[in-house]
Amino acid sequence: GENVEQHPSTLSVQEGDSAVIKCTYSDSASNYFPWYKQELGKRPQLIIDIRSNVGEKKDQRIAVTLNKTAKHFSLHITETQPEDSAVYFCAVTPEGNNRLAFGKGNQVVVIP
Amino acid sequence: DSGVTQTPKHLITATGQRVTLRCSPRSGDLSVYWYQQSLDQGLQFLIQYYNGEERAKGNILERFSAQQFPDLHSELNLSSLELGDSALYFCASSPPDPRDGYTFGSGTRLTVV
């Protein structure tokens, strides 16, 4: 099956600083790369996604960059705020597959 | 509201008992996925159904079973419950291509005492 790894497992940042978390995957046929945010006790929610024909996508303070050659993609959060504190899950769906394979999650803590 | 409805929201039961969790997918979605999330753990994929048929199986115990009905709602049955089964159980749904929208419900928190 698809191997999806996230690093670092926990990231603490000062409010206002940037946070970057990285996701690596094993299947070179993967073509869709979403990031989900899960606040404590709540459901995971899609915050941004990227497809394999695009290298970068931005939505206000968040962005995702994709390096298909190296088989990794990253979530960038700028000007972090306390409400950015959450667990972030990356996922991939290889071509021909019909579900998402999730990483184990990154805990992001924004220190006020 | 994500459009994926899970009931009940909370469930407390004793060891050895059996429970049924219910999921109604978003309108138009044919796929339903079940996940287990224990404390401080990731999303453990259990099973997927597509239009009434089992499509993929993950780390689902033999004590657990699921089905998807003709109206596309799904039920996850957990039997001979153990303390370690206490977790958040999420259901997600998607259209045939999950890239077109893979949405989670709010989950059922199961506590086994």
Short mmCIF file of C-alpha atoms in Angstrom, two decimals:
data_model
loop_
_atom_site.label_atom_id
_atom_site.label_comp_id
_atom_site.label_asym_id
_atom_site.label_seq_id
_atom_site.Cartn_x
_atom_site.Cartn_y
_atom_site.Cartn_z
CA GLY A 1 0.00 0.00 0.00
CA GLU A 2 0.88 3.66 -0.13
CA ASN A 3 3.42 4.76 2.49
CA VAL A 4 2.79 8.32 3.71
CA GLU A 5 5.06 9.91 6.30
CA GLN A 6 4.85 13.29 8.01
CA HIS A 7 7.65 15.23 9.71
CA PRO A 8 8.06 16.62 12.27
CA SER A 9 5.48 14.90 14.44
CA THR A 10 5.17 17.99 16.63
CA LEU A 11 6.00 21.58 15.77
CA SER A 12 5.87 24.55 18.12
CA VAL A 13 6.03 28.08 16.73
CA GLN A 14 5.69 31.57 18.14
CA GLU A 15 2.59 33.43 17.10
CA GLY A 16 3.31 35.39 13.95
CA ASP A 17 6.08 33.08 12.75
CA SER A 18 5.77 30.64 9.84
CA ALA A 19 5.24 26.89 10.11
CA VAL A 20 6.23 24.30 7.54
CA ILE A 21 5.34 20.62 7.71
CA LYS A 22 6.40 18.03 5.18
CA CYS A 23 4.81 14.90 3.83
CA THR A 24 6.63 12.19 1.89
CA TYR A 25 5.03 9.40 -0.09
CA SER A 26 6.23 6.30 -1.88
CA ASP A 27 4.02 5.80 -4.93
CA SER A 28 5.21 7.86 -7.90
CA ALA A 29 1.79 7.42 -9.52
CA SER A 30 0.14 9.53 -6.80
CA ASN A 31 -1.58 12.54 -8.34
CA TYR A 32 -3.62 14.26 -5.64
CA PHE A 33 -2.29 15.74 -2.40
CA PRO A 34 -4.67 17.26 0.18
CA TRP A 35 -4.04 18.61 3.65
CA TYR A 36 -6.62 18.25 6.42
CA LYS A 37 -6.79 20.16 9.70
CA GLN A 38 -8.25 18.57 12.81
CA GLU A 39 -8.96 20.64 15.88
CA LEU A 40 -9.27 18.86 19.20
CA GLY A 41 -12.33 16.60 19.30
CA LYS A 42 -13.52 17.71 15.87
CA ARG A 43 -13.61 16.20 12.41
CA PRO A 44 -10.72 16.53 9.95
CA GLN A 45 -11.46 19.27 7.44
CA LEU A 46 -9.88 19.85 4.05
CA ILE A 47 -7.92 23.11 4.06
CA ILE A 48 -5.99 22.96 0.80
CA ASP A 49 -5.13 20.48 -1.93
CA ILE A 50 -2.93 20.27 -5.00
CA ARG A 51 -2.87 18.10 -8.08
CA SER A 52 0.20 16.69 -9.75
CA ASN A 53 0.15 19.10 -12.66
CA VAL A 54 0.67 22.08 -10.32
CA GLY A 55 3.76 22.94 -8.27
CA GLU A 56 2.30 25.38 -5.77
CA LYS A 57 -1.08 26.58 -4.59
CA LYS A 58 -1.86 29.37 -2.17
CA ASP A 59 -4.97 30.35 -0.21
CA GLN A 60 -4.49 33.39 2.02
CA ARG A 61 -2.07 32.35 4.80
CA ILE A 62 -1.69 28.75 3.73
CA ALA A 63 0.13 27.25 0.77
CA VAL A 64 1.07 23.82 -0.46
CA THR A 65 4.15 23.06 -2.56
CA LEU A 66 4.74 19.82 -4.42
CA ASN A 67 8.01 18.21 -5.50
CA LYS A 68 7.04 15.18 -7.57
CA THR A 69 10.61 14.22 -8.34
CA ALA A 70 11.48 13.95 -4.66
CA LYS A 71 7.99 12.63 -3.79
CA HIS A 72 7.17 15.10 -1.11
CA PHE A 73 4.82 18.03 -0.53
CA SER A 74 4.69 20.63 2.20
CA LEU A 75 2.16 22.77 3.99
CA HIS A 76 3.20 26.36 4.71
CA ILE A 77 1.35 28.52 7.22
CA THR A 78 2.43 32.15 7.44
CA GLU A 79 1.70 34.66 10.21
CA THR A 80 0.54 31.87 12.50
CA GLN A 81 -2.29 32.52 14.93
CA PRO A 82 -3.45 30.57 18.01
CA GLU A 83 -6.37 29.16 16.01
CA ASP A 84 -3.85 27.44 13.73
CA SER A 85 -3.04 25.09 16.62
CA ALA A 86 -4.30 21.68 15.48
CA VAL A 87 -3.27 18.34 14.03
CA TYR A 88 -2.59 18.45 10.31
CA PHE A 89 -2.92 15.32 8.17
CA CYS A 90 -1.57 14.93 4.68
CA ALA A 91 -2.97 12.36 2.28
CA VAL A 92 -2.38 11.01 -1.20
CA THR A 93 -4.46 9.13 -3.70
CA PRO A 94 -2.47 7.17 -6.24
CA GLU A 95 -3.78 7.07 -9.78
CA GLY A 96 -6.39 4.39 -10.12
CA ASN A 97 -6.98 4.28 -6.39
CA ASN A 98 -10.30 5.27 -4.95
CA ARG A 99 -9.55 6.39 -1.43
CA LEU A 100 -7.11 8.62 0.43
CA ALA A 101 -4.12 7.22 2.30
CA PHE A 102 -3.40 9.44 5.33
CA GLY A 103 -0.21 10.18 7.18
CA LYS A 104 -0.10 9.95 10.98
CA GLY A 105 -0.48 13.69 11.48
CA ASN A 106 1.58 16.66 12.68
CA GLN A 107 0.69 18.46 15.90
CA VAL A 108 1.20 22.21 15.43
CA VAL A 109 1.23 24.37 18.55
CA VAL A 110 1.19 28.15 18.18
CA ILE A 111 2.53 29.85 21.28
CA PRO A 112 0.91 33.24 21.97
CA ASP B 1 -22.26 21.06 8.55
CA SER B 2 -20.23 18.80 6.25
CA GLY B 3 -23.26 16.96 4.92
CA VAL B 4 -22.04 13.66 6.37
CA THR B 5 -24.20 12.71 9.34
CA GLN B 6 -23.08 10.36 12.07
CA THR B 7 -25.17 9.08 14.93
CA PRO B 8 -24.96 8.85 17.82
CA LYS B 9 -22.45 11.56 18.76
CA HIS B 10 -21.55 9.86 22.01
CA LEU B 11 -21.92 6.29 23.20
CA ILE B 12 -20.99 4.75 26.52
CA THR B 13 -21.24 1.01 26.90
CA ALA B 14 -19.83 -1.87 28.90
CA THR B 15 -17.20 -4.39 27.92
CA GLY B 16 -18.59 -7.37 26.04
CA GLN B 17 -21.47 -5.43 24.57
CA ARG B 18 -22.32 -4.71 20.92
CA VAL B 19 -23.01 -1.31 19.37
CA THR B 20 -23.97 0.03 15.96
CA LEU B 21 -22.70 3.30 14.57
CA ARG B 22 -24.55 4.93 11.71
CA CYS B 23 -23.41 7.15 8.86
CA SER B 24 -25.39 8.96 6.19
CA PRO B 25 -23.16 10.18 3.35
CA ARG B 26 -23.41 13.53 1.58
CA SER B 27 -26.09 13.66 -1.06
CA GLY B 28 -24.74 12.12 -4.25
CA ASP B 29 -21.72 10.43 -2.68
CA LEU B 30 -21.50 6.70 -3.37
CA SER B 31 -18.44 5.86 -1.28
CA VAL B 32 -18.37 5.56 2.49
CA TYR B 33 -15.19 5.06 4.54
CA TRP B 34 -14.83 4.23 8.23
CA TYR B 35 -11.90 5.30 10.40
CA GLN B 36 -10.92 4.71 14.01
CA GLN B 37 -9.00 7.39 15.91
CA SER B 38 -7.73 6.49 19.36
CA LEU B 39 -6.38 9.12 21.76
CA ASP B 40 -3.47 11.04 20.20
CA GLN B 41 -3.43 8.63 17.28
CA GLY B 42 -3.85 9.04 13.57
CA LEU B 43 -6.72 7.97 11.37
CA GLN B 44 -6.78 4.19 11.15
CA PHE B 45 -8.65 3.14 8.01
CA LEU B 46 -11.12 0.35 8.71
CA ILE B 47 -13.22 -0.30 5.63
CA GLN B 48 -14.69 1.26 2.47
CA TYR B 49 -17.98 0.66 0.70
CA TYR B 50 -18.94 1.82 -2.76
CA ASN B 51 -22.58 1.74 -3.86
CA GLY B 52 -23.39 -1.09 -1.50
CA GLU B 53 -20.33 -3.23 -2.12
CA GLU B 54 -17.24 -3.62 0.02
CA ARG B 55 -14.32 -2.10 -1.87
CA ALA B 56 -11.35 -2.01 0.48
CA LYS B 57 -10.44 -3.33 3.89
CA GLY B 58 -7.92 -1.90 6.29
CA ASN B 59 -7.08 -2.72 9.88
CA ILE B 60 -10.54 -3.89 10.83
CA LEU B 61 -10.86 -6.45 13.60
CA GLU B 62 -12.91 -9.58 13.10
CA ARG B 63 -15.19 -8.39 15.91
CA PHE B 64 -16.10 -5.41 13.72
CA SER B 65 -18.28 -5.50 10.63
CA ALA B 66 -19.95 -2.99 8.38
CA GLN B 67 -22.43 -2.72 5.58
CA GLN B 68 -23.86 -0.16 3.19
CA PHE B 69 -27.57 -0.20 2.49
CA PRO B 70 -29.47 0.54 -0.77
CA ASP B 71 -30.12 4.11 0.40
CA LEU B 72 -26.30 4.39 0.77
CA HIS B 73 -26.22 4.90 4.52
CA SER B 74 -23.72 2.68 6.30
CA GLU B 75 -23.52 1.01 9.67
CA LEU B 76 -20.45 -0.10 11.58
CA ASN B 77 -21.09 -2.90 14.06
CA LEU B 78 -18.68 -3.39 16.94
CA SER B 79 -19.13 -6.49 19.08
CA SER B 80 -17.52 -8.08 22.15
CA LEU B 81 -16.30 -4.64 23.03
CA GLU B 82 -13.04 -4.16 24.91
CA LEU B 83 -11.67 -1.16 26.78
CA GLY B 84 -9.21 -0.59 23.93
CA ASP B 85 -12.05 -0.05 21.47
CA SER B 86 -12.73 3.31 23.10
CA ALA B 87 -12.06 5.84 20.35
CA LEU B 88 -13.52 8.36 17.95
CA TYR B 89 -15.04 6.65 14.95
CA PHE B 90 -15.26 8.77 11.83
CA CYS B 91 -17.16 8.17 8.67
CA ALA B 92 -16.22 9.94 5.44
CA SER B 93 -17.92 9.99 2.08
CA SER B 94 -16.91 10.90 -1.44
CA PRO B 95 -18.07 10.81 -5.05
CA PRO B 96 -16.65 8.00 -7.20
CA ASP B 97 -13.45 10.04 -7.58
CA PRO B 98 -12.32 11.00 -4.04
CA ARG B 99 -10.43 13.99 -5.45
CA ASP B 100 -13.81 15.61 -6.04
CA GLY B 101 -14.58 15.82 -2.35
CA TYR B 102 -13.63 13.57 0.56
CA THR B 103 -15.60 14.79 3.57
CA PHE B 104 -15.68 13.61 7.15
CA GLY B 105 -18.61 13.45 9.51
CA SER B 106 -18.37 14.76 13.06
CA GLY B 107 -17.65 11.35 14.49
CA THR B 108 -19.03 9.09 17.19
CA ARG B 109 -17.13 9.04 20.47
CA LEU B 110 -17.31 5.53 21.90
CA THR B 111 -16.38 4.93 25.51
CA VAL B 112 -16.19 1.34 26.74
CA VAL B 113 -16.26 1.00 30.53
#
